[in-house]
Amino acid sequence: MEGFAAEGKGAKMRLGAGCDAARNKACGFVAAGGGEVQVGDGCTAHHNGSGTVGSGTAGSGFAAMNEASMLRTGRRCVASDNAESGFIADLGGSLQSGAGCKARNNAGEGWISNRGSRITVGRGSVAEGNQDGFVASGKGSELQYVVEEEEEEEAEEEEEGAAAGAAAGAAENGAAAGAAAAKAAGCTARNNRRNGFACEDSAIMDLLVQGGGGVGAGVCAAVGNGGSGFVSGLGDEATASTRGGSMRLGPGVRSEGNGGYGCLTQGRGAVIELPEQCVLRGNTAGPKLHAEGGKFGALPWLQLGLKIV
C-alpha cells in the first residue's frame, strides 16, 4: 500500500538520500501509530494514491499520522502529483520538512497540519500548483517556519559569495540575483488554485522566525494564487462555535498578484498579526487588507506602525 512506512509504537525507519516512492495506492512515506521515519536529502514522492482524490491522507506524499508519530525529511525533498496532500501531519502527528523542499501539483494542499498536529517547514520551501499552499487547520494544529542554524550559515555564505562576485566585477547580474534569492528565501506559495497560506478553525500559523536572524529569515511570499495570499478564518468544517485561526507574519512578507486579497481575516476570533513592513500589491479583489469579522494587529515587539508598500 505505502511506499515506505513505520507503523506502530517503537517502529523506526531511516532512509538515505534519493529514495523514490511512486504510484503507491496509499502514501509515499508514512509514520503512523507512534512510528518514526527519517528521510534523507533529495527524496521524492509522486503519483501516490492511485488517483483516488478525497481519501484523506491516503494519497499523500509524506505523512505523519496519529499522536507520537514523527516524520522528518532531509533537504530538497519533493512531493508532486499526489492524489491528496504533498506533506501532511494529521490526528496529532508531527512532520518536519527540511530546507528547500517542494510540493508541486498535488490535488490537495502543499503542506497541511490538521486536527491537532504540528508541522515545521524549512527555509526555501515552495508550494506550487496545489489546491492551497500552506495550511494549518483545527484546534491544536500548528505550522511554523523554522530556520536551523546550519541553514542560516548556508544563506550567509550565499550572500557573501554574491557580494564577492559583484565586488570583483565578475558576473554582476548573477551576483545580484544570488543576493536577491538569498534574501527572499523564506516560504513561497505560488500559483496554487486557492489560497497561498491559510490558518483556520483555531489553528496557529507562525511565519516569524524567532532568534537567529539568518538571511531571508521570515521573508515569506504568496504570489499568483487563485484566492488570497494570507488568510485567517473558518474552514470547510467550521461550526457555529468555531473560531478563526491565528497567523503571524514575518518582516518583509509579500503578497502579490493573487486573485483575492493580499491578507484576509474571516470569522469570529480570526487574527493576522502583521509585521512593521509588508509588500501587498496587485491583488485582484481590491483592498490590500480585508476583514470580514476578524482583525489585523501589528506585532507587539516591533512597537511601530504598520507600513504597507
CSV table of C-alpha atoms in Angstrom, one decimal:
chain,number,residue,atom,x,y,z
A,1,MET,CA,0.0,0.0,0.0
A,2,GLU,CA,2.6,2.6,1.2
A,3,GLY,CA,6.0,3.1,-0.3
A,4,PHE,CA,8.0,3.4,2.9
A,5,ALA,CA,6.3,3.1,6.3
A,6,ALA,CA,7.0,2.8,10.0
A,7,GLU,CA,3.7,1.9,11.8
A,8,GLY,CA,3.2,1.3,15.5
A,9,LYS,CA,4.9,2.4,18.7
A,10,GLY,CA,8.6,1.7,18.6
A,11,ALA,CA,8.8,1.2,14.8
A,12,LYS,CA,11.6,3.2,13.2
A,13,MET,CA,12.8,3.6,9.7
A,14,ARG,CA,15.9,5.6,8.5
A,15,LEU,CA,16.3,6.2,4.7
A,16,GLY,CA,19.3,7.5,2.8
A,17,ALA,CA,19.3,10.2,0.1
A,18,GLY,CA,17.5,9.9,-3.2
A,19,CYS,CA,14.7,7.4,-2.3
A,20,ASP,CA,11.7,7.5,-4.6
A,21,ALA,CA,8.1,6.5,-3.7
A,22,ALA,CA,5.9,6.5,-6.7
A,23,ARG,CA,2.5,5.2,-7.7
A,24,ASN,CA,1.6,3.5,-4.5
A,25,LYS,CA,-2.0,3.0,-3.6
A,26,ALA,CA,-1.6,4.9,-0.3
A,27,CYS,CA,1.1,7.3,0.8
A,28,GLY,CA,4.7,7.5,-0.4
A,29,PHE,CA,6.4,7.9,3.0
A,30,VAL,CA,4.4,7.5,6.3
A,31,ALA,CA,4.9,7.4,10.0
A,32,ALA,CA,1.8,6.1,11.8
A,33,GLY,CA,0.6,4.8,15.2
A,34,GLY,CA,3.6,6.1,17.0
A,35,GLY,CA,6.2,5.2,14.4
A,36,GLU,CA,9.2,7.3,13.3
A,37,VAL,CA,10.6,7.9,9.8
A,38,GLN,CA,13.8,9.8,8.9
A,39,VAL,CA,14.0,10.5,5.2
A,40,GLY,CA,17.3,11.6,3.6
A,41,ASP,CA,18.0,14.5,1.3
A,42,GLY,CA,16.5,14.7,-2.2
A,43,CYS,CA,13.8,12.0,-1.7
A,44,THR,CA,10.7,12.2,-3.9
A,45,ALA,CA,7.1,11.1,-3.5
A,46,HIS,CA,4.9,11.4,-6.6
A,47,HIS,CA,1.7,10.0,-8.2
A,48,ASN,CA,0.7,8.3,-5.0
A,49,GLY,CA,-2.9,7.5,-4.1
A,50,SER,CA,-3.9,5.7,-7.3
A,51,GLY,CA,-5.7,8.8,-8.4
A,52,THR,CA,-8.4,8.4,-5.6
A,53,VAL,CA,-8.9,12.0,-4.7
A,54,GLY,CA,-10.8,12.7,-1.4
A,55,SER,CA,-9.4,9.7,0.6
A,56,GLY,CA,-7.9,11.9,3.3
A,57,THR,CA,-4.2,11.2,3.9
A,58,ALA,CA,-4.3,8.0,1.8
A,59,GLY,CA,-2.8,9.6,-1.3
A,60,SER,CA,-0.3,12.0,0.2
A,61,GLY,CA,3.5,12.2,-0.4
A,62,PHE,CA,4.9,12.5,3.1
A,63,ALA,CA,2.6,11.8,6.1
A,64,ALA,CA,2.7,11.6,9.9
A,65,MET,CA,-0.4,10.1,11.3
A,66,ASN,CA,-1.6,9.9,14.9
A,67,GLU,CA,-0.1,11.1,18.2
A,68,ALA,CA,3.6,10.4,18.8
A,69,SER,CA,4.2,9.7,15.1
A,70,MET,CA,7.1,11.7,13.6
A,71,LEU,CA,8.3,12.0,10.1
A,72,ARG,CA,11.4,14.1,9.3
A,73,THR,CA,12.7,14.8,5.8
A,74,GLY,CA,16.0,16.0,4.7
A,75,ARG,CA,16.7,18.9,2.4
A,76,ARG,CA,15.3,19.3,-1.2
A,77,CYS,CA,12.6,16.6,-0.9
A,78,VAL,CA,9.8,16.8,-3.4
A,79,ALA,CA,6.1,15.8,-3.3
A,80,SER,CA,4.4,16.1,-6.6
A,81,ASP,CA,1.2,14.9,-8.4
A,82,ASN,CA,-0.2,13.1,-5.4
A,83,ALA,CA,-3.9,12.4,-5.1
A,84,GLU,CA,-4.0,14.2,-1.8
A,85,SER,CA,-1.5,16.5,0.0
A,86,GLY,CA,2.2,16.8,-0.5
A,87,PHE,CA,3.2,16.9,3.2
A,88,ILE,CA,0.6,16.2,5.9
A,89,ALA,CA,0.5,15.7,9.6
A,90,ASP,CA,-2.9,14.6,10.9
A,91,LEU,CA,-4.5,13.4,14.1
A,92,GLY,CA,-1.7,14.6,16.4
A,93,GLY,CA,1.2,13.6,14.2
A,94,SER,CA,4.4,15.7,13.7
A,95,LEU,CA,6.2,16.4,10.5
A,96,GLN,CA,9.4,18.3,9.9
A,97,SER,CA,10.4,19.1,6.4
A,98,GLY,CA,13.9,20.3,5.6
A,99,ALA,CA,15.2,23.3,3.7
A,100,GLY,CA,14.4,23.6,0.0
A,101,CYS,CA,11.5,21.1,0.0
A,102,LYS,CA,8.8,21.5,-2.7
A,103,ALA,CA,5.2,20.5,-3.0
A,104,ARG,CA,4.0,20.7,-6.6
A,105,ASN,CA,0.8,19.9,-8.4
A,106,ASN,CA,-0.8,17.9,-5.7
A,107,ALA,CA,-4.6,17.6,-5.7
A,108,GLY,CA,-4.8,18.7,-2.1
A,109,GLU,CA,-2.6,21.1,-0.1
A,110,GLY,CA,1.1,21.5,-0.4
A,111,TRP,CA,1.6,21.3,3.4
A,112,ILE,CA,-1.2,20.8,5.9
A,113,SER,CA,-1.1,20.4,9.7
A,114,ASN,CA,-4.6,19.0,10.6
A,115,ARG,CA,-6.6,18.1,13.6
A,116,GLY,CA,-4.1,18.8,16.4
A,117,SER,CA,-0.9,18.1,14.5
A,118,ARG,CA,2.4,20.0,14.1
A,119,ILE,CA,4.5,20.9,11.1
A,120,THR,CA,7.7,22.8,10.8
A,121,VAL,CA,8.9,23.9,7.3
A,122,GLY,CA,12.4,24.8,6.4
A,123,ARG,CA,14.0,27.7,4.6
A,124,GLY,CA,13.3,27.9,0.8
A,125,SER,CA,10.2,25.7,0.9
A,126,VAL,CA,7.9,26.1,-2.1
A,127,ALA,CA,4.3,25.1,-2.6
A,128,GLU,CA,3.2,25.5,-6.3
A,129,GLY,CA,0.2,24.3,-8.2
A,130,ASN,CA,-1.6,22.7,-5.3
A,131,GLN,CA,-5.2,23.3,-4.0
A,132,ASP,CA,-3.7,25.5,-1.2
A,133,GLY,CA,-0.1,26.2,-0.4
A,134,PHE,CA,0.5,26.0,3.4
A,135,VAL,CA,-2.4,25.2,5.7
A,136,ALA,CA,-3.0,24.8,9.5
A,137,SER,CA,-6.5,23.5,10.3
A,138,GLY,CA,-8.2,22.7,13.6
A,139,LYS,CA,-7.7,23.3,17.3
A,140,GLY,CA,-4.2,22.4,18.4
A,141,SER,CA,-2.8,22.4,14.9
A,142,GLU,CA,0.4,24.4,14.3
A,143,LEU,CA,2.5,25.2,11.3
A,144,GLN,CA,5.7,27.1,11.8
A,145,TYR,CA,8.5,28.3,9.6
A,146,VAL,CA,11.9,27.3,11.2
A,147,VAL,CA,15.4,28.2,10.1
A,148,GLU,CA,18.0,25.9,11.6
A,149,GLU,CA,21.5,27.2,12.5
A,150,GLU,CA,23.2,25.4,9.6
A,151,GLU,CA,20.6,26.8,7.1
A,152,GLU,CA,21.4,30.3,8.4
A,153,GLU,CA,25.1,29.7,7.8
A,154,GLU,CA,24.4,28.5,4.2
A,155,ALA,CA,22.3,31.5,3.5
A,156,GLU,CA,25.0,33.9,4.8
A,157,GLU,CA,27.6,32.1,2.6
A,158,GLU,CA,25.3,32.6,-0.4
A,159,GLU,CA,25.1,36.3,0.2
A,160,GLU,CA,28.8,36.7,0.9
A,161,GLY,CA,29.6,34.8,-2.4
A,162,ALA,CA,27.2,37.0,-4.3
A,163,ALA,CA,28.7,40.2,-2.8
A,164,ALA,CA,32.3,39.0,-3.5
A,165,GLY,CA,31.4,38.3,-7.1
A,166,ALA,CA,29.9,41.8,-7.5
A,167,ALA,CA,33.0,43.4,-5.9
A,168,ALA,CA,35.2,41.6,-8.3
A,169,GLY,CA,33.2,42.9,-11.2
A,170,ALA,CA,32.5,39.4,-12.4
A,171,ALA,CA,29.1,38.0,-13.2
A,172,GLU,CA,27.5,41.2,-11.9
A,173,ASN,CA,23.9,40.1,-12.8
A,174,GLY,CA,24.4,36.7,-11.4
A,175,ALA,CA,25.7,38.1,-8.1
A,176,ALA,CA,22.8,40.4,-7.8
A,177,ALA,CA,20.4,37.6,-8.5
A,178,GLY,CA,22.1,35.4,-6.0
A,179,ALA,CA,21.9,38.1,-3.3
A,180,ALA,CA,18.3,38.7,-4.0
A,181,ALA,CA,17.5,35.0,-3.9
A,182,ALA,CA,19.2,34.6,-0.6
A,183,LYS,CA,17.3,37.5,0.9
A,184,ALA,CA,14.0,36.3,-0.4
A,185,ALA,CA,14.3,32.6,0.5
A,186,GLY,CA,11.6,32.1,3.1
A,187,CYS,CA,8.5,30.0,2.3
A,188,THR,CA,6.8,30.6,-1.0
A,189,ALA,CA,3.3,29.8,-2.1
A,190,ARG,CA,2.7,30.5,-5.8
A,191,ASN,CA,0.2,29.6,-8.4
A,192,ASN,CA,-2.0,27.5,-6.1
A,193,ARG,CA,-5.6,27.1,-7.1
A,194,ARG,CA,-7.0,28.7,-3.8
A,195,ASN,CA,-5.0,30.4,-1.1
A,196,GLY,CA,-1.3,30.8,-0.5
A,197,PHE,CA,-1.2,30.5,3.3
A,198,ALA,CA,-4.4,29.6,5.3
A,199,CYS,CA,-4.9,29.2,9.0
A,200,GLU,CA,-8.3,28.1,10.1
A,201,ASP,CA,-10.5,26.8,12.9
A,202,SER,CA,-8.4,27.8,15.9
A,203,ALA,CA,-5.1,26.7,14.4
A,204,ILE,CA,-1.9,28.6,14.7
A,205,MET,CA,0.5,29.5,11.8
A,206,ASP,CA,3.7,31.3,12.7
A,207,LEU,CA,5.8,32.6,9.8
A,208,LEU,CA,8.1,34.7,12.0
A,209,VAL,CA,11.4,33.1,12.7
A,210,GLN,CA,12.4,33.6,16.4
A,211,GLY,CA,16.1,34.4,17.0
A,212,GLY,CA,19.0,33.7,14.7
A,213,GLY,CA,18.2,36.4,12.2
A,214,GLY,CA,19.6,34.4,9.3
A,215,VAL,CA,19.5,35.9,5.7
A,216,GLY,CA,15.9,35.8,4.5
A,217,ALA,CA,14.5,34.5,7.8
A,218,GLY,CA,10.8,35.2,8.0
A,219,VAL,CA,10.5,36.5,4.4
A,220,CYS,CA,7.6,34.5,3.1
A,221,ALA,CA,5.7,35.2,-0.1
A,222,ALA,CA,2.3,34.4,-1.7
A,223,VAL,CA,2.4,35.1,-5.4
A,224,GLY,CA,-0.2,34.4,-8.1
A,225,ASN,CA,-2.5,32.2,-6.2
A,226,GLY,CA,-6.2,31.9,-7.2
A,227,GLY,CA,-7.5,33.0,-3.9
A,228,SER,CA,-6.0,35.3,-1.3
A,229,GLY,CA,-2.3,35.4,-0.3
A,230,PHE,CA,-2.7,35.1,3.5
A,231,VAL,CA,-6.0,34.0,5.1
A,232,SER,CA,-7.0,33.5,8.7
A,233,GLY,CA,-10.6,32.3,9.0
A,234,LEU,CA,-13.0,29.5,9.1
A,235,GLY,CA,-12.5,26.2,7.3
A,236,ASP,CA,-14.9,24.0,5.4
A,237,GLU,CA,-15.8,22.1,8.6
A,238,ALA,CA,-16.4,25.1,10.9
A,239,THR,CA,-19.4,25.1,13.2
A,240,ALA,CA,-21.3,28.0,14.9
A,241,SER,CA,-18.8,27.9,17.8
A,242,THR,CA,-15.6,27.6,15.7
A,243,ARG,CA,-13.1,30.5,16.0
A,244,GLY,CA,-10.9,31.6,13.2
A,245,GLY,CA,-7.1,30.9,13.0
A,246,SER,CA,-4.2,32.9,14.5
A,247,MET,CA,-1.5,33.8,11.9
A,248,ARG,CA,1.7,35.7,12.5
A,249,LEU,CA,3.7,37.1,9.5
A,250,GLY,CA,7.4,37.9,9.5
A,251,PRO,CA,9.2,41.1,8.3
A,252,GLY,CA,9.1,41.8,4.6
A,253,VAL,CA,6.3,39.4,3.9
A,254,ARG,CA,5.0,39.6,0.3
A,255,SER,CA,1.5,39.1,-1.1
A,256,GLU,CA,1.4,39.9,-4.8
A,257,GLY,CA,-0.8,39.2,-7.9
A,258,ASN,CA,-3.3,36.9,-6.1
A,259,GLY,CA,-6.9,36.5,-7.2
A,260,GLY,CA,-8.3,37.5,-3.9
A,261,TYR,CA,-7.0,39.9,-1.2
A,262,GLY,CA,-3.4,40.4,0.0
A,263,CYS,CA,-4.4,39.5,3.5
A,264,LEU,CA,-7.9,38.4,4.6
A,265,THR,CA,-9.4,37.7,8.0
A,266,GLN,CA,-12.8,35.9,8.2
A,267,GLY,CA,-15.0,35.0,11.2
A,268,ARG,CA,-15.0,35.4,14.9
A,269,GLY,CA,-11.6,35.3,16.5
A,270,ALA,CA,-9.6,35.3,13.3
A,271,VAL,CA,-6.5,37.4,13.5
A,272,ILE,CA,-3.4,38.1,11.4
A,273,GLU,CA,-0.5,39.8,13.2
A,274,LEU,CA,1.3,41.9,10.8
A,275,PRO,CA,5.0,43.0,10.7
A,276,GLU,CA,6.3,46.6,10.6
A,277,GLN,CA,6.6,46.4,6.8
A,278,CYS,CA,5.0,44.1,4.2
A,279,VAL,CA,4.5,44.3,0.5
A,280,LEU,CA,0.9,43.9,-0.7
A,281,ARG,CA,0.2,44.8,-4.3
A,282,GLY,CA,-1.5,43.7,-7.4
A,283,ASN,CA,-4.1,41.6,-5.7
A,284,THR,CA,-7.4,41.4,-7.7
A,285,ALA,CA,-10.1,41.7,-5.0
A,286,GLY,CA,-9.4,45.3,-4.1
A,287,PRO,CA,-8.2,46.4,-0.7
A,288,LYS,CA,-4.7,45.2,0.4
A,289,LEU,CA,-6.1,44.2,3.8
A,290,HIS,CA,-9.7,43.0,4.2
A,291,ALA,CA,-11.5,41.9,7.3
A,292,GLU,CA,-14.8,40.1,7.5
A,293,GLY,CA,-15.3,39.6,11.2
A,294,GLY,CA,-11.6,39.1,12.0
A,295,LYS,CA,-8.9,41.6,12.7
A,296,PHE,CA,-5.3,42.7,12.0
A,297,GLY,CA,-2.7,43.8,14.5
A,298,ALA,CA,0.9,44.8,14.5
A,299,LEU,CA,3.4,42.5,16.1
A,300,PRO,CA,3.8,43.9,19.7
A,301,TRP,CA,7.6,43.5,19.8
A,302,LEU,CA,8.0,45.9,16.9
A,303,GLN,CA,6.1,48.8,18.6
A,304,LEU,CA,5.9,50.5,15.2
A,305,GLY,CA,3.0,51.5,13.0
A,306,LEU,CA,2.1,49.3,10.1
A,307,LYS,CA,3.6,50.2,6.8
A,308,ILE,CA,2.4,48.7,3.5
A,309,VAL,CA,4.3,49.4,0.3
